[in-house]
Amino acid sequence: MDLSSHGNTQPFRQKLTAECPAMIGTVPVYDSVIHYQRDLATLTAKDFIDVVRLHAQDGVDFVTLHCGITRKTIEQIRKHKRKMNIVSRGGSLVFAWMSMTGEENPFYEYYDEILEICREYDVTISLGDACRPGCLADASDVCQIEELVRLGELTKRAWEKDVQVMVEGPGHMPMDQIEANMKMQQTICMGAPFYVLGPIVTDIAPGYDHITSAIGGAIAAASGAAFLCYVTPAEHLALPNVDDVKQGIIAAKISSSNVFGFVVSNLDSVTIRAINAFAIGTKNINPYSTVYVAVVDSANDAAKEKYMAEILYQRNPDIEVMNVMTSTDSVNKFCEINMRKCF
């Protein structure tokens, strides 16, 4: 996605759509203040809609629009006193604009006009979740669920106009709520693709949220999420650099296979108990997981251990556990090259 929020954004956006083979998405509300070089409160509903049209004309594949937050949502947020209020950047901009002007969300009020633009230019709408939870305490609260119900209604209206839709999801969420949220979205939004921002399963791991989001992403993927939005180690701390992006993508990619590998030296009673405990633990967290076991059948055979690790790696495991007698440079190098976490 092009999330530019500074500078001359249109030439950059046009270059992206012209040269990048991947799908390109944007968030027009980010660009509105930059495009007009005016204070947020001075923009009109027409200004916002015209930026959506501009992005569509520039050839983007999808636009993220926070259509589900309304004047009613403002009252809900004030009434229910969330811990983190609105953490969505696009959602907070729309919320601020409505609060300053007293007007309805333009992306909601003029949704039919937006649908006409998207149909004309074959642009998919990504329905942003302005009220996604920013901490575990806000997960699955009335603000989040009310917005989701509205997004379900907007999904149906888009389909009636032959416009494709995907729906954005949480956010910070306890592990035991993720599956229910996936199933609820599939019902309310009638099977529209659901993509999740993590979910991040704890609030206390800044610097490691690529890991916490991979945990949530594995559960979400097993429960029906259509795709995962990667989270970098810089989340909550800073803008990501190239290495942060790399680590975030790695973590997201390895959270979605539901496959786990276990390499052991021999099958004795202690090892069997360890395998069973590992399998039971993974099933408790992810009922759709499969554990594959490779038996080296010898002790202190580094070459064979490496070979068996390579065999299991071909199954694309999320995690590969090694309960072996040696820990050689060759085995460690294999783990490093293939970017898997090996224990």
CSV table of C-alpha atoms in Angstrom, one decimal:
chain,number,residue,atom,x,y,z
A,1,MET,CA,0.0,0.0,0.0
A,2,ASP,CA,1.0,3.6,-0.6
A,3,LEU,CA,0.5,5.3,2.7
A,4,SER,CA,2.2,8.5,1.8
A,5,SER,CA,1.4,11.5,4.0
A,6,HIS,CA,3.9,14.1,2.9
A,7,GLY,CA,5.2,15.7,-0.2
A,8,ASN,CA,4.0,15.6,-3.8
A,9,THR,CA,2.2,12.3,-3.7
A,10,GLN,CA,0.6,12.1,-7.1
A,11,PRO,CA,3.7,11.6,-9.2
A,12,PHE,CA,4.9,8.9,-6.8
A,13,ARG,CA,1.5,7.2,-6.9
A,14,GLN,CA,1.4,7.3,-10.7
A,15,LYS,CA,4.9,5.8,-10.9
A,16,LEU,CA,3.9,3.0,-8.5
A,17,THR,CA,0.8,2.1,-10.5
A,18,ALA,CA,2.8,2.3,-13.8
A,19,GLU,CA,5.8,0.2,-12.8
A,20,CYS,CA,4.8,-2.1,-9.8
A,21,PRO,CA,3.4,-5.5,-10.8
A,22,ALA,CA,1.7,-5.9,-7.5
A,23,MET,CA,-1.7,-4.5,-6.6
A,24,ILE,CA,-1.5,-1.0,-5.2
A,25,GLY,CA,-3.8,0.4,-2.6
A,26,THR,CA,-4.1,3.9,-1.0
A,27,VAL,CA,-5.9,5.7,1.8
A,28,PRO,CA,-7.4,8.8,0.2
A,29,VAL,CA,-8.2,10.5,3.5
A,30,TYR,CA,-4.4,10.5,4.2
A,31,ASP,CA,-3.8,12.4,1.0
A,32,SER,CA,-6.6,14.9,1.3
A,33,VAL,CA,-4.9,17.5,3.5
A,34,ILE,CA,-1.7,17.1,1.5
A,35,HIS,CA,-3.4,17.5,-1.9
A,36,TYR,CA,-5.3,20.6,-1.0
A,37,GLN,CA,-2.6,22.1,1.4
A,38,ARG,CA,-5.4,23.2,3.8
A,39,ASP,CA,-6.4,22.6,7.3
A,40,LEU,CA,-8.6,19.5,7.8
A,41,ALA,CA,-11.5,21.6,9.1
A,42,THR,CA,-11.7,23.6,5.9
A,43,LEU,CA,-12.1,20.6,3.6
A,44,THR,CA,-15.6,19.8,2.3
A,45,ALA,CA,-17.2,16.5,1.6
A,46,LYS,CA,-16.7,17.1,-2.1
A,47,ASP,CA,-13.0,17.6,-1.5
A,48,PHE,CA,-12.7,14.1,0.0
A,49,ILE,CA,-14.7,12.5,-2.8
A,50,ASP,CA,-12.7,14.3,-5.5
A,51,VAL,CA,-9.5,12.8,-4.0
A,52,VAL,CA,-11.0,9.3,-4.2
A,53,ARG,CA,-11.7,10.0,-7.9
A,54,LEU,CA,-8.1,11.2,-8.4
A,55,HIS,CA,-6.7,8.1,-6.9
A,56,ALA,CA,-9.0,5.9,-9.1
A,57,GLN,CA,-7.9,7.9,-12.2
A,58,ASP,CA,-4.2,7.3,-11.2
A,59,GLY,CA,-4.8,3.6,-11.6
A,60,VAL,CA,-4.8,2.3,-8.0
A,61,ASP,CA,-6.3,-1.2,-7.5
A,62,PHE,CA,-8.1,-0.5,-4.2
A,63,VAL,CA,-8.8,2.3,-1.8
A,64,THR,CA,-9.2,2.0,1.9
A,65,LEU,CA,-12.2,4.1,3.0
A,66,HIS,CA,-13.4,4.5,6.6
A,67,CYS,CA,-17.1,4.5,5.7
A,68,GLY,CA,-18.5,2.8,8.8
A,69,ILE,CA,-17.8,5.5,11.3
A,70,THR,CA,-20.8,7.9,11.6
A,71,ARG,CA,-22.2,10.6,13.8
A,72,LYS,CA,-23.8,7.8,15.9
A,73,THR,CA,-20.4,6.3,16.4
A,74,ILE,CA,-19.1,9.5,18.0
A,75,GLU,CA,-21.8,9.3,20.6
A,76,GLN,CA,-21.1,5.6,21.2
A,77,ILE,CA,-17.4,6.3,21.8
A,78,ARG,CA,-18.1,9.1,24.2
A,79,LYS,CA,-20.7,7.0,26.0
A,80,HIS,CA,-18.6,3.8,26.4
A,81,LYS,CA,-15.3,5.4,27.3
A,82,ARG,CA,-12.8,3.2,25.4
A,83,LYS,CA,-9.4,2.8,26.9
A,84,MET,CA,-7.7,3.8,23.6
A,85,ASN,CA,-10.5,5.7,21.8
A,86,ILE,CA,-9.7,5.6,18.0
A,87,VAL,CA,-6.3,4.3,17.0
A,88,SER,CA,-6.9,4.0,13.3
A,89,ARG,CA,-5.2,7.0,11.6
A,90,GLY,CA,-7.8,7.3,8.8
A,91,GLY,CA,-10.6,6.8,11.3
A,92,SER,CA,-9.2,9.5,13.6
A,93,LEU,CA,-9.0,11.9,10.7
A,94,VAL,CA,-12.6,11.3,9.8
A,95,PHE,CA,-13.7,11.5,13.5
A,96,ALA,CA,-11.8,14.8,13.9
A,97,TRP,CA,-13.4,16.2,10.7
A,98,MET,CA,-16.9,15.3,11.8
A,99,SER,CA,-16.3,16.7,15.3
A,100,MET,CA,-15.0,20.0,13.9
A,101,THR,CA,-17.6,20.5,11.3
A,102,GLY,CA,-20.7,18.8,12.8
A,103,GLU,CA,-21.3,17.0,9.5
A,104,GLU,CA,-21.8,13.3,8.6
A,105,ASN,CA,-18.9,11.2,7.5
A,106,PRO,CA,-18.6,12.1,3.7
A,107,PHE,CA,-17.5,8.5,2.8
A,108,TYR,CA,-20.7,7.2,4.3
A,109,GLU,CA,-23.0,10.0,3.2
A,110,TYR,CA,-21.8,10.0,-0.4
A,111,TYR,CA,-21.2,6.2,-0.6
A,112,ASP,CA,-23.3,5.8,-3.7
A,113,GLU,CA,-21.2,8.4,-5.5
A,114,ILE,CA,-18.0,6.6,-4.4
A,115,LEU,CA,-19.5,3.3,-5.8
A,116,GLU,CA,-20.0,4.9,-9.2
A,117,ILE,CA,-16.4,6.1,-9.2
A,118,CYS,CA,-15.1,2.6,-8.2
A,119,ARG,CA,-17.3,0.9,-10.8
A,120,GLU,CA,-16.1,3.2,-13.5
A,121,TYR,CA,-12.4,2.7,-12.8
A,122,ASP,CA,-12.7,-0.9,-11.6
A,123,VAL,CA,-11.4,-0.1,-8.1
A,124,THR,CA,-12.0,-2.4,-5.1
A,125,ILE,CA,-13.2,-0.8,-1.9
A,126,SER,CA,-11.3,-1.8,1.3
A,127,LEU,CA,-13.8,-1.0,4.1
A,128,GLY,CA,-11.5,0.3,6.9
A,129,ASP,CA,-12.3,-0.4,10.5
A,130,ALA,CA,-12.0,3.0,12.1
A,131,CYS,CA,-13.0,1.5,15.5
A,132,ARG,CA,-10.6,-1.4,15.6
A,133,PRO,CA,-9.4,-2.1,19.1
A,134,GLY,CA,-6.1,-0.5,20.1
A,135,CYS,CA,-5.8,-2.6,23.2
A,136,LEU,CA,-7.1,-5.9,24.5
A,137,ALA,CA,-9.6,-4.1,26.8
A,138,ASP,CA,-11.4,-2.6,23.8
A,139,ALA,CA,-11.6,-5.8,21.8
A,140,SER,CA,-15.1,-6.8,20.7
A,141,ASP,CA,-16.7,-3.8,22.3
A,142,VAL,CA,-19.9,-2.2,21.1
A,143,CYS,CA,-18.1,0.4,19.0
A,144,GLN,CA,-16.2,-2.3,17.0
A,145,ILE,CA,-19.3,-4.5,16.5
A,146,GLU,CA,-21.6,-1.7,15.6
A,147,GLU,CA,-19.2,-0.6,12.9
A,148,LEU,CA,-18.8,-4.1,11.6
A,149,VAL,CA,-22.6,-4.4,11.2
A,150,ARG,CA,-22.6,-1.2,9.2
A,151,LEU,CA,-19.7,-2.5,7.1
A,152,GLY,CA,-21.9,-5.6,6.3
A,153,GLU,CA,-24.6,-3.3,5.0
A,154,LEU,CA,-22.1,-1.3,2.9
A,155,THR,CA,-20.7,-4.6,1.5
A,156,LYS,CA,-24.2,-5.5,0.2
A,157,ARG,CA,-24.7,-2.1,-1.3
A,158,ALA,CA,-21.3,-2.3,-3.1
A,159,TRP,CA,-22.1,-5.7,-4.5
A,160,GLU,CA,-25.4,-4.4,-5.8
A,161,LYS,CA,-23.4,-1.9,-7.8
A,162,ASP,CA,-20.9,-4.5,-9.1
A,163,VAL,CA,-18.1,-3.1,-6.9
A,164,GLN,CA,-15.7,-5.5,-5.2
A,165,VAL,CA,-15.2,-5.2,-1.4
A,166,MET,CA,-12.9,-6.5,1.2
A,167,VAL,CA,-13.2,-5.7,4.9
A,168,GLU,CA,-10.5,-4.7,7.4
A,169,GLY,CA,-10.4,-6.3,10.8
A,170,PRO,CA,-8.7,-5.9,14.2
A,171,GLY,CA,-6.4,-4.9,15.8
A,172,HIS,CA,-5.4,-5.8,19.3
A,173,MET,CA,-7.4,-8.9,20.5
A,174,PRO,CA,-7.1,-11.6,23.1
A,175,MET,CA,-6.4,-15.0,21.5
A,176,ASP,CA,-9.6,-16.5,22.8
A,177,GLN,CA,-11.7,-13.9,20.9
A,178,ILE,CA,-10.0,-14.2,17.5
A,179,GLU,CA,-11.9,-17.2,16.1
A,180,ALA,CA,-15.3,-15.8,17.2
A,181,ASN,CA,-14.5,-12.5,15.4
A,182,MET,CA,-13.5,-14.2,12.2
A,183,LYS,CA,-16.8,-16.2,12.2
A,184,MET,CA,-18.9,-13.1,13.1
A,185,GLN,CA,-17.4,-11.1,10.2
A,186,GLN,CA,-18.0,-13.9,7.8
A,187,THR,CA,-21.7,-14.0,8.8
A,188,ILE,CA,-22.3,-10.2,9.0
A,189,CYS,CA,-20.3,-9.4,5.8
A,190,MET,CA,-21.7,-12.4,3.9
A,191,GLY,CA,-18.3,-14.0,3.2
A,192,ALA,CA,-16.6,-10.8,1.9
A,193,PRO,CA,-12.8,-11.3,2.2
A,194,PHE,CA,-11.6,-10.3,5.7
A,195,TYR,CA,-8.1,-9.1,6.3
A,196,VAL,CA,-6.7,-8.5,9.7
A,197,LEU,CA,-4.0,-6.3,11.1
A,198,GLY,CA,-2.3,-9.0,13.1
A,199,PRO,CA,-4.3,-9.4,15.3
A,200,ILE,CA,-1.9,-8.4,18.0
A,201,VAL,CA,-2.5,-10.7,21.0
A,202,THR,CA,-0.8,-8.6,23.8
A,203,ASP,CA,-0.4,-4.9,24.6
A,204,ILE,CA,3.0,-5.3,26.3
A,205,ALA,CA,5.5,-6.3,23.6
A,206,PRO,CA,6.6,-3.1,21.8
A,207,GLY,CA,9.5,-4.0,19.6
A,208,TYR,CA,8.3,-7.5,19.1
A,209,ASP,CA,4.8,-7.0,17.7
A,210,HIS,CA,5.8,-8.8,14.5
A,211,ILE,CA,5.9,-11.9,16.7
A,212,THR,CA,2.7,-11.1,18.7
A,213,SER,CA,0.9,-10.4,15.4
A,214,ALA,CA,2.2,-13.7,13.9
A,215,ILE,CA,0.6,-15.5,16.8
A,216,GLY,CA,-2.7,-13.8,16.2
A,217,GLY,CA,-2.4,-14.2,12.4
A,218,ALA,CA,-2.0,-17.9,12.7
A,219,ILE,CA,-5.2,-18.2,14.6
A,220,ALA,CA,-7.0,-15.8,12.3
A,221,ALA,CA,-5.8,-17.7,9.2
A,222,ALA,CA,-6.9,-21.0,10.7
A,223,SER,CA,-10.3,-19.4,11.4
A,224,GLY,CA,-11.1,-18.1,8.0
A,225,ALA,CA,-9.2,-14.8,7.5
A,226,ALA,CA,-8.6,-14.1,3.8
A,227,PHE,CA,-5.2,-12.5,4.3
A,228,LEU,CA,-2.9,-11.0,6.9
A,229,CYS,CA,-1.6,-7.5,7.1
A,230,TYR,CA,2.0,-7.8,8.3
A,231,VAL,CA,3.2,-5.9,11.4
A,232,THR,CA,6.8,-4.8,11.8
A,233,PRO,CA,9.0,-4.6,14.9
A,234,ALA,CA,8.7,-0.8,14.7
A,235,GLU,CA,4.9,-0.9,15.4
A,236,HIS,CA,3.9,1.5,18.1
A,237,LEU,CA,7.5,2.9,18.2
A,238,ALA,CA,8.6,4.4,14.9
A,239,LEU,CA,8.4,4.4,11.2
A,240,PRO,CA,9.8,1.1,9.9
A,241,ASN,CA,13.0,0.8,8.0
A,242,VAL,CA,13.8,-1.8,5.3
A,243,ASP,CA,14.9,-4.4,7.8
A,244,ASP,CA,11.8,-3.9,9.9
A,245,VAL,CA,9.7,-4.5,6.8
A,246,LYS,CA,11.6,-7.6,6.0
A,247,GLN,CA,11.1,-9.0,9.5
A,248,GLY,CA,7.5,-8.2,9.5
A,249,ILE,CA,6.9,-9.9,6.2
A,250,ILE,CA,8.8,-13.0,7.3
A,251,ALA,CA,6.7,-13.2,10.5
A,252,ALA,CA,3.4,-12.8,8.6
A,253,LYS,CA,4.4,-15.4,6.0
A,254,ILE,CA,5.3,-18.1,8.5
A,255,SER,CA,2.1,-17.6,10.5
A,256,SER,CA,-0.3,-18.9,7.9
A,257,SER,CA,0.6,-22.5,7.0
A,258,ASN,CA,-0.8,-24.3,10.2
A,259,VAL,CA,2.1,-26.7,9.9
A,260,PHE,CA,4.7,-27.5,12.6
A,261,GLY,CA,7.8,-29.6,12.3
A,262,PHE,CA,9.5,-31.7,15.0
A,263,VAL,CA,12.9,-33.3,14.5
A,264,VAL,CA,14.1,-35.8,17.1
A,265,SER,CA,17.2,-38.0,17.5
A,266,ASN,CA,15.4,-41.1,18.6
A,267,LEU,CA,11.9,-42.3,19.6
A,268,ASP,CA,12.2,-43.2,23.3
A,269,SER,CA,9.5,-42.7,25.9
A,270,VAL,CA,10.7,-39.3,26.9
A,271,THR,CA,10.8,-38.0,23.4
A,272,ILE,CA,7.3,-39.4,22.6
A,273,ARG,CA,5.9,-37.5,25.6
A,274,ALA,CA,7.6,-34.4,24.4
A,275,ILE,CA,6.1,-34.8,20.9
A,276,ASN,CA,2.6,-35.5,22.3
A,277,ALA,CA,2.8,-32.5,24.6
A,278,PHE,CA,3.9,-30.3,21.7
A,279,ALA,CA,1.1,-31.6,19.5
A,280,ILE,CA,-1.6,-31.1,22.2
A,281,GLY,CA,-0.3,-27.6,22.8
A,282,THR,CA,-0.5,-26.6,19.2
A,283,LYS,CA,-3.9,-28.1,18.8
A,284,ASN,CA,-5.2,-26.2,21.8
A,285,ILE,CA,-4.1,-22.9,20.2
A,286,ASN,CA,-4.8,-23.8,16.6
A,287,PRO,CA,-7.2,-26.7,16.1
A,288,TYR,CA,-6.3,-26.8,12.4
A,289,SER,CA,-2.6,-27.4,13.0
A,290,THR,CA,-0.7,-30.5,11.8
A,291,VAL,CA,2.6,-31.6,13.4
A,292,TYR,CA,5.0,-33.6,11.3
A,293,VAL,CA,7.8,-35.6,13.0
A,294,ALA,CA,11.1,-36.6,11.5
A,295,VAL,CA,13.2,-39.2,13.3
A,296,VAL,CA,17.0,-39.0,12.8
A,297,ASP,CA,17.4,-42.5,14.4
A,298,SER,CA,20.9,-41.8,15.6
A,299,ALA,CA,22.7,-39.5,18.1
A,300,ASN,CA,25.3,-36.9,17.3
A,301,ASP,CA,24.8,-37.2,13.6
A,302,ALA,CA,24.8,-33.5,12.5
A,303,ALA,CA,24.6,-34.2,8.8
A,304,LYS,CA,21.5,-36.4,9.2
A,305,GLU,CA,19.9,-33.9,11.6
A,306,LYS,CA,20.4,-31.1,9.0
A,307,TYR,CA,19.0,-33.4,6.2
A,308,MET,CA,15.9,-34.2,8.3
A,309,ALA,CA,15.3,-30.5,9.1
A,310,GLU,CA,15.5,-29.8,5.3
A,311,ILE,CA,12.9,-32.5,4.6
A,312,LEU,CA,10.5,-31.0,7.1
A,313,TYR,CA,11.2,-27.5,5.8
A,314,GLN,CA,9.7,-28.5,2.5
A,315,ARG,CA,6.3,-28.7,4.2
A,316,ASN,CA,6.6,-24.9,4.9
A,317,PRO,CA,6.2,-25.1,8.7
A,318,ASP,CA,5.4,-22.1,10.8
A,319,ILE,CA,7.8,-23.4,13.5
A,320,GLU,CA,10.3,-26.2,13.3
A,321,VAL,CA,11.4,-27.7,16.7
A,322,MET,CA,14.6,-29.7,16.9
A,323,ASN,CA,15.0,-32.0,19.9
A,324,VAL,CA,18.4,-33.4,18.9
A,325,MET,CA,21.8,-34.2,20.5
A,326,THR,CA,23.8,-31.7,18.5
A,327,SER,CA,23.6,-28.0,17.6
A,328,THR,CA,26.1,-27.5,14.9
A,329,ASP,CA,27.0,-24.5,12.8
A,330,SER,CA,25.5,-26.3,9.7
A,331,VAL,CA,22.2,-26.8,11.3
A,332,ASN,CA,22.1,-23.3,12.7
A,333,LYS,CA,23.1,-21.9,9.3
A,334,PHE,CA,20.2,-23.8,7.7
A,335,CYS,CA,17.8,-22.2,10.1
A,336,GLU,CA,19.2,-18.8,9.5
A,337,ILE,CA,19.1,-19.1,5.7
A,338,ASN,CA,15.5,-20.4,5.7
A,339,MET,CA,14.3,-17.8,8.2
A,340,ARG,CA,12.5,-20.2,10.4
A,341,LYS,CA,12.6,-20.2,14.2
A,342,CYS,CA,14.2,-23.4,15.3
A,343,PHE,CA,14.4,-24.6,18.9
